[in-house]
């Protein structure tokens, strides 16, 4: 962790009043939080879109720096990882989004850049039907695809059901919070949250002493969607946070899938409308899900490994595949994010590329988002 960069990035979020798009624009244009601070007196020349009010406000960082110092003490004391946008461990899928936070606070053990990530969302008032769907879906998905990271929001209903079922079958799961890491909301989920920190994690863009107000929950939905390849909606009323997450995922160009429910059932109206309006694909099981998103199953991987042959017998490799193979020949067993950096292949393109290479028996995915070149 670059402490100076973290310090000024925390201060930057205070200076921009959590206007994520403006903070991101400043951060990307100037190259980091510390760079913004160093150019604080001429930001208006660098970013013509800055309002005169913000240009003037950015000249005085005194209060923001004091607050950043307090937060630095807090994250150091509690072993919290602060991931700035330029950090290699920052969620690469989220980095691609136009309103990505410039800094995230993370307490956990899971690699946030695993090859396959899904978020499961739904109503806080889930029915027995919704709970059963989550149990069956997660259990079967674990059988089909053992290496999947599950995101949700640690809220009542579908969220907590998804987290708990993930833990019960051996998946890692990450909860995105609408407040700082100095508290757990709702408190009733504290024990599950503690377990998640050892088998997944807790993630937030909010510093300590931030209360879980309504707008924060809406804001955190973009992180849930942005960190994932696909959003699965289990149950939702006609209006609700899950539909916001689904809309954001669509805006990000991510897949959205939904379980249908009985016509007229209050907590199925949202899912049914998503499907009806072609805003989500219909699934009824984990098998449907895997077929829709094209993730490799255990059986497919085993077949690919059985067909693995020597490298020289693959003269038809594409230039990108050859680049990936060459890098793995130099250093085998690389994590997806590291391989992306070393090959200069975007994370989304590389994920699809590696899947094709698995099908050819060239590579094998290991735990923690690591790829192994087969001999």
Coordinates of C-alpha atoms in Angstrom, one line a residue:
X1 CA 0.0 0.0 0.0
X2 CA 1.3 3.4 -1.0
X3 CA 0.4 5.3 2.2
X4 CA 0.9 8.7 0.7
X5 CA -1.4 7.9 -2.3
X6 CA -4.0 6.4 0.0
X7 CA -3.8 9.5 2.3
X8 CA -4.4 12.0 -0.5
X9 CA -7.0 9.7 -2.2
X10 CA -9.0 9.7 1.1
X11 CA -8.8 13.4 1.3
X12 CA -9.9 13.7 -2.4
X13 CA -13.1 11.9 -1.6
X14 CA -13.8 14.5 1.1
X15 CA -12.9 17.4 -1.1
X16 CA -15.3 16.3 -3.9
X17 CA -18.2 15.5 -1.4
X18 CA -18.3 11.9 -2.6
X19 CA -19.1 13.0 -6.1
X20 CA -17.7 9.8 -7.5
X21 CA -17.6 10.9 -11.2
X22 CA -15.8 14.2 -10.5
X23 CA -13.4 12.5 -8.1
X24 CA -12.7 9.9 -10.7
X25 CA -12.2 12.4 -13.5
X26 CA -9.7 14.4 -11.4
X27 CA -7.9 11.2 -10.3
X28 CA -7.6 9.8 -13.8
X29 CA -6.7 13.1 -15.5
X30 CA -3.9 13.9 -13.1
X31 CA -2.8 10.3 -12.3
X32 CA -3.7 9.9 -8.6
X33 CA -4.9 11.6 -5.4
X34 CA -1.5 13.0 -4.5
X35 CA -1.2 14.5 -8.0
X36 CA -4.6 16.2 -7.6
X37 CA -3.3 17.7 -4.3
X38 CA -0.1 18.9 -5.9
X39 CA -2.1 20.6 -8.7
X40 CA -4.8 22.0 -6.4
X41 CA -4.2 25.6 -7.4
X42 CA -4.6 25.1 -11.1
X43 CA -7.3 22.3 -11.3
X44 CA -9.5 24.6 -13.4
X45 CA -6.9 24.7 -16.1
X46 CA -6.5 20.9 -16.1
X47 CA -10.2 20.0 -15.9
X48 CA -12.3 22.6 -17.8
X49 CA -15.5 20.9 -16.6
X50 CA -14.9 21.8 -12.9
X51 CA -17.4 24.2 -11.5
X52 CA -15.9 27.5 -10.2
X53 CA -17.1 26.5 -6.8
X54 CA -15.2 23.2 -6.8
X55 CA -12.1 24.9 -8.3
X56 CA -12.1 27.3 -5.4
X57 CA -12.9 24.6 -2.8
X58 CA -10.0 22.4 -4.1
X59 CA -7.5 25.1 -3.1
X60 CA -8.0 24.5 0.7
X61 CA -7.4 20.9 1.8
X62 CA -6.8 21.5 5.5
X63 CA -10.0 19.9 6.9
X64 CA -9.9 17.0 4.4
X65 CA -6.3 16.2 5.2
X66 CA -7.1 16.2 9.0
X67 CA -9.9 13.8 8.3
X68 CA -7.7 11.6 6.1
X69 CA -5.2 11.4 8.9
X70 CA -7.8 10.1 11.3
X71 CA -8.9 7.5 8.7
X72 CA -5.4 6.4 8.2
X73 CA -5.1 5.7 11.9
X74 CA -8.3 3.7 11.8
X75 CA -7.5 1.5 8.8
X76 CA -4.0 0.8 10.2
X77 CA -5.3 -0.1 13.6
X78 CA -7.9 -2.5 12.2
X79 CA -5.8 -4.0 9.4
X80 CA -8.1 -2.7 6.7
X81 CA -6.8 -2.6 3.1
X82 CA -7.3 0.7 1.3
X83 CA -7.4 0.0 -2.4
X84 CA -6.9 3.1 -4.6
X85 CA -7.9 3.0 -8.3
X86 CA -4.3 2.4 -9.4
X87 CA -3.8 -0.5 -6.9
X88 CA -3.3 -3.9 -8.6
X89 CA -5.8 -5.5 -6.2
X90 CA -8.6 -2.9 -6.9
X91 CA -11.6 -4.7 -8.6
X92 CA -10.7 -4.6 -12.3
X93 CA -14.3 -5.0 -13.4
X94 CA -15.3 -2.0 -11.3
X95 CA -12.4 0.1 -12.6
X96 CA -13.9 -0.1 -16.1
X97 CA -17.1 1.7 -14.8
X98 CA -17.5 5.5 -15.4
X99 CA -18.4 6.1 -11.7
X100 CA -15.9 3.9 -9.9
X101 CA -14.8 5.0 -6.5
X102 CA -11.3 6.3 -6.3
X103 CA -10.7 4.3 -3.1
X104 CA -12.3 1.3 -1.5
X105 CA -11.9 -0.1 2.1
X106 CA -11.6 -3.8 2.3
X107 CA -11.5 -6.3 5.1
X108 CA -11.3 -9.8 3.9
X109 CA -9.4 -12.7 2.4
X110 CA -10.9 -13.1 -1.1
X111 CA -9.2 -12.1 -4.3
X112 CA -11.7 -9.5 -5.7
X113 CA -10.4 -10.3 -9.3
X114 CA -11.4 -13.9 -9.5
X115 CA -12.2 -15.3 -13.0
X116 CA -15.9 -15.7 -12.3
X117 CA -18.0 -13.3 -10.1
X118 CA -21.7 -13.1 -9.7
X119 CA -23.9 -10.9 -7.5
X120 CA -27.2 -12.2 -6.1
X121 CA -29.7 -9.6 -5.1
X122 CA -33.4 -9.3 -4.2
X123 CA -36.0 -8.1 -1.9
X124 CA -35.5 -7.6 1.9
X125 CA -38.8 -9.3 2.4
X126 CA -38.1 -12.5 0.7
X127 CA -40.6 -15.4 0.8
X128 CA -39.9 -19.1 1.4
X129 CA -39.9 -19.5 -2.4
X130 CA -37.1 -16.9 -2.7
X131 CA -35.1 -18.6 0.0
X132 CA -35.4 -22.0 -1.6
X133 CA -34.4 -20.6 -5.0
X134 CA -31.2 -19.1 -3.5
X135 CA -30.4 -22.4 -1.6
X136 CA -30.8 -24.5 -4.7
X137 CA -29.1 -22.1 -7.1
X138 CA -26.0 -21.6 -5.0
X139 CA -25.7 -25.3 -4.0
X140 CA -26.0 -26.5 -7.6
X141 CA -23.7 -23.7 -8.9
X142 CA -21.0 -24.9 -6.5
X143 CA -21.3 -28.4 -8.0
X144 CA -21.0 -27.1 -11.5
X145 CA -18.5 -24.3 -11.0
X146 CA -16.5 -24.6 -7.8
X147 CA -14.6 -21.3 -8.2
X148 CA -17.1 -18.5 -8.2
X149 CA -17.0 -15.4 -6.0
X150 CA -20.5 -14.2 -4.8
X151 CA -21.3 -10.6 -4.1
X152 CA -24.3 -9.1 -2.4
X153 CA -25.2 -6.3 0.0
X154 CA -25.5 -8.0 3.5
X155 CA -29.1 -6.7 3.8
X156 CA -32.1 -8.6 5.1
X157 CA -33.8 -11.0 2.8
X158 CA -32.2 -12.4 -0.4
X159 CA -28.8 -10.7 0.3
X160 CA -28.1 -12.4 3.6
X161 CA -29.6 -15.6 2.3
X162 CA -27.1 -15.6 -0.6
X163 CA -24.1 -14.9 1.7
X164 CA -25.0 -17.6 4.2
X165 CA -25.7 -20.2 1.5
X166 CA -22.4 -19.3 -0.2
X167 CA -20.6 -19.9 3.1
X168 CA -22.4 -23.1 3.8
X169 CA -21.3 -24.7 0.4
X170 CA -17.7 -23.4 0.6
X171 CA -17.9 -20.4 -1.6
X172 CA -16.2 -17.1 -0.8
X173 CA -18.6 -14.2 -0.6
X174 CA -18.2 -10.4 -0.3
X175 CA -20.7 -8.0 1.2
X176 CA -20.7 -4.4 -0.1
X177 CA -21.6 -2.0 2.8
X178 CA -23.4 1.4 2.7
X179 CA -21.4 2.6 5.7
X180 CA -17.9 2.5 7.2
X181 CA -16.1 -0.6 8.5
X182 CA -16.5 0.6 12.1
X183 CA -20.0 -0.9 12.2
X184 CA -22.1 -3.7 10.8
X185 CA -25.6 -2.9 9.6
X186 CA -27.9 -4.6 10.3
X187 CA -26.3 -5.7 13.5
X188 CA -28.3 -8.9 13.4
X189 CA -25.9 -10.0 10.6
X190 CA -22.7 -9.4 12.6
X191 CA -21.8 -13.0 13.0
X192 CA -22.2 -13.8 9.3
X193 CA -20.1 -10.7 8.5
X194 CA -17.3 -11.9 10.8
X195 CA -17.4 -15.3 9.1
X196 CA -17.3 -13.6 5.7
X197 CA -14.1 -11.7 6.6
X198 CA -12.4 -15.1 6.8
X199 CA -14.1 -16.6 3.8
X200 CA -14.7 -13.6 1.5
X201 CA -14.8 -10.1 2.8
X202 CA -16.5 -6.7 3.5
X203 CA -16.1 -3.9 1.0
X204 CA -17.1 -0.2 1.1
X205 CA -16.3 3.1 -0.4
X206 CA -17.3 4.9 2.9
X207 CA -14.8 5.8 5.6
X208 CA -15.5 5.1 9.3
X209 CA -18.1 7.2 11.1
X210 CA -20.3 7.1 8.0
X211 CA -23.9 6.2 8.8
X212 CA -26.0 3.9 6.7
X213 CA -28.4 6.5 5.2
X214 CA -30.8 5.7 2.4
X215 CA -28.7 7.3 -0.4
X216 CA -25.7 5.3 0.5
X217 CA -27.5 2.1 -0.2
X218 CA -28.4 3.3 -3.7
X219 CA -24.8 4.3 -4.2
X220 CA -23.4 1.0 -3.0
X221 CA -25.5 -0.9 -5.6
X222 CA -23.2 0.3 -8.3
X223 CA -20.3 -1.4 -6.6
X224 CA -22.2 -4.7 -6.3
X225 CA -23.0 -4.6 -10.0
X226 CA -19.6 -3.2 -11.1
X227 CA -17.6 -5.9 -9.3
X228 CA -19.5 -8.7 -11.0
X229 CA -19.8 -10.3 -14.4
X230 CA -23.5 -11.0 -14.0
X231 CA -26.3 -9.9 -11.7
X232 CA -28.9 -12.5 -10.7
X233 CA -32.2 -11.1 -9.3
X234 CA -34.1 -13.7 -7.2
X235 CA -37.2 -11.9 -5.9
X236 CA -38.1 -8.2 -6.2
X237 CA -41.2 -6.1 -5.8
X238 CA -42.2 -3.8 -8.6
X239 CA -39.9 -1.2 -7.2
X240 CA -36.8 -1.9 -5.1
X241 CA -33.0 -1.8 -4.7
X242 CA -32.5 -5.0 -6.6
X243 CA -34.0 -3.4 -9.7
X244 CA -31.7 -0.5 -9.3
X245 CA -28.7 -2.9 -9.2
X246 CA -30.1 -4.7 -12.3
X247 CA -30.4 -1.4 -14.2
X248 CA -26.9 -0.3 -13.2
X249 CA -25.5 -3.7 -14.4
X250 CA -27.3 -3.2 -17.7
X251 CA -25.8 0.3 -18.0
X252 CA -22.3 -1.3 -17.4
X253 CA -22.9 -3.8 -20.2
X254 CA -23.1 -6.7 -17.8
X255 CA -25.5 -9.7 -18.0
X256 CA -28.7 -9.6 -15.9
X257 CA -30.6 -12.8 -15.2
X258 CA -33.8 -13.2 -13.2
X259 CA -35.9 -16.0 -11.7
X260 CA -39.6 -15.7 -12.6
X261 CA -42.3 -15.9 -10.0
X262 CA -46.1 -16.4 -9.9
X263 CA -48.1 -13.8 -11.7
X264 CA -49.5 -11.3 -9.2
X265 CA -47.1 -12.3 -6.4
X266 CA -46.0 -9.0 -4.9
X267 CA -42.3 -10.0 -4.6
X268 CA -42.2 -11.5 -8.1
X269 CA -43.5 -8.5 -10.0
X270 CA -40.0 -6.9 -10.3
X271 CA -38.4 -10.1 -11.7
X272 CA -41.3 -10.8 -14.0
X273 CA -41.2 -7.2 -15.4
X274 CA -37.5 -7.5 -16.0
X275 CA -38.0 -10.6 -18.0
X276 CA -41.1 -9.3 -19.8
X277 CA -39.3 -6.1 -20.9
X278 CA -36.2 -8.0 -22.1
X279 CA -34.1 -6.4 -19.4
X280 CA -33.1 -9.8 -17.9
X281 CA -32.7 -13.3 -19.2
X282 CA -35.0 -15.9 -17.6
X283 CA -33.4 -18.7 -15.6
X284 CA -34.9 -21.4 -13.5
X285 CA -31.7 -23.1 -12.2
X286 CA -28.0 -22.9 -11.9
X287 CA -27.7 -25.1 -15.0
X288 CA -29.7 -22.4 -17.0
X289 CA -27.3 -19.8 -15.5
X290 CA -24.1 -21.6 -16.5
X291 CA -25.5 -22.2 -20.0
X292 CA -26.4 -18.5 -20.4
X293 CA -23.1 -17.0 -19.2
X294 CA -20.9 -19.7 -20.7
X295 CA -18.8 -20.5 -17.7
X296 CA -16.8 -23.8 -17.8
X297 CA -18.2 -26.5 -15.6
X298 CA -16.1 -29.1 -13.7
X299 CA -17.0 -31.7 -16.4
X300 CA -15.8 -29.4 -19.2
X301 CA -12.6 -28.6 -17.4
X302 CA -11.9 -32.3 -16.8
X303 CA -12.5 -33.1 -20.5
X304 CA -10.2 -30.2 -21.5
X305 CA -7.4 -31.5 -19.2
X306 CA -7.8 -35.0 -20.6
X307 CA -7.2 -33.6 -24.0
X308 CA -4.2 -31.5 -23.0
X309 CA -1.2 -32.0 -25.2
X310 CA 2.2 -30.5 -25.7
X311 CA 2.5 -26.8 -26.4
X312 CA 4.0 -27.3 -29.9
X313 CA 0.9 -29.2 -31.0
X314 CA -1.1 -25.9 -30.8
X315 CA 0.2 -24.1 -33.9
X316 CA -3.3 -22.4 -34.3
X317 CA -3.0 -20.2 -31.2
X318 CA -4.1 -16.7 -31.8
X319 CA -1.6 -13.9 -31.1
X320 CA -3.3 -13.1 -27.8
X321 CA -3.2 -16.8 -26.8
X322 CA 0.4 -16.9 -27.7
X323 CA 1.1 -13.9 -25.5
X324 CA -0.7 -15.5 -22.5
X325 CA 1.1 -18.8 -23.0
X326 CA 4.5 -17.1 -23.3
X327 CA 3.9 -15.2 -20.0
X328 CA 2.8 -18.4 -18.2
X329 CA 5.9 -20.2 -19.6
X330 CA 8.0 -17.5 -17.9
X331 CA 6.1 -17.5 -14.6
X332 CA 3.4 -20.2 -14.2
X333 CA 0.4 -20.0 -11.9
X334 CA -0.4 -16.3 -12.2
X335 CA -3.6 -14.6 -10.9
X336 CA -5.9 -13.2 -13.5
X337 CA -5.3 -9.5 -12.6
X338 CA -1.5 -10.0 -12.7
X339 CA -1.7 -11.8 -16.0
X340 CA -3.8 -9.0 -17.4
X341 CA -1.2 -6.4 -16.4
X342 CA 1.7 -8.5 -17.8
X343 CA 0.1 -9.2 -21.1
X344 CA -1.7 -5.9 -21.4
X345 CA -4.9 -7.7 -22.3
X346 CA -8.1 -6.1 -20.7
X347 CA -9.6 -8.2 -17.9
X348 CA -12.9 -8.9 -19.7
X349 CA -11.1 -10.0 -22.9
X350 CA -8.6 -12.1 -21.0
X351 CA -11.3 -13.9 -19.1
X352 CA -13.0 -15.1 -22.3
X353 CA -9.6 -15.9 -23.8
X354 CA -8.6 -18.1 -20.9
X355 CA -11.9 -19.9 -21.0
X356 CA -11.2 -20.8 -24.7
X357 CA -7.7 -21.9 -23.7
X358 CA -9.1 -24.1 -20.9
X359 CA -11.4 -25.8 -23.5
X360 CA -8.3 -26.5 -25.6
X361 CA -6.5 -28.0 -22.7
X362 CA -3.9 -25.3 -22.6
X363 CA -4.5 -23.9 -19.2
X364 CA -6.3 -24.8 -16.0
X365 CA -7.9 -22.4 -13.5
X366 CA -6.9 -22.9 -9.9
X367 CA -8.3 -21.5 -6.6
X368 CA -8.0 -17.8 -6.0
X369 CA -8.3 -16.8 -9.7
X370 CA -4.9 -18.3 -10.6
X371 CA -4.1 -19.9 -14.0
X372 CA -1.8 -22.8 -14.5
X373 CA -0.2 -23.7 -17.9
X374 CA -0.5 -27.4 -18.5
X375 CA 2.7 -29.2 -19.3

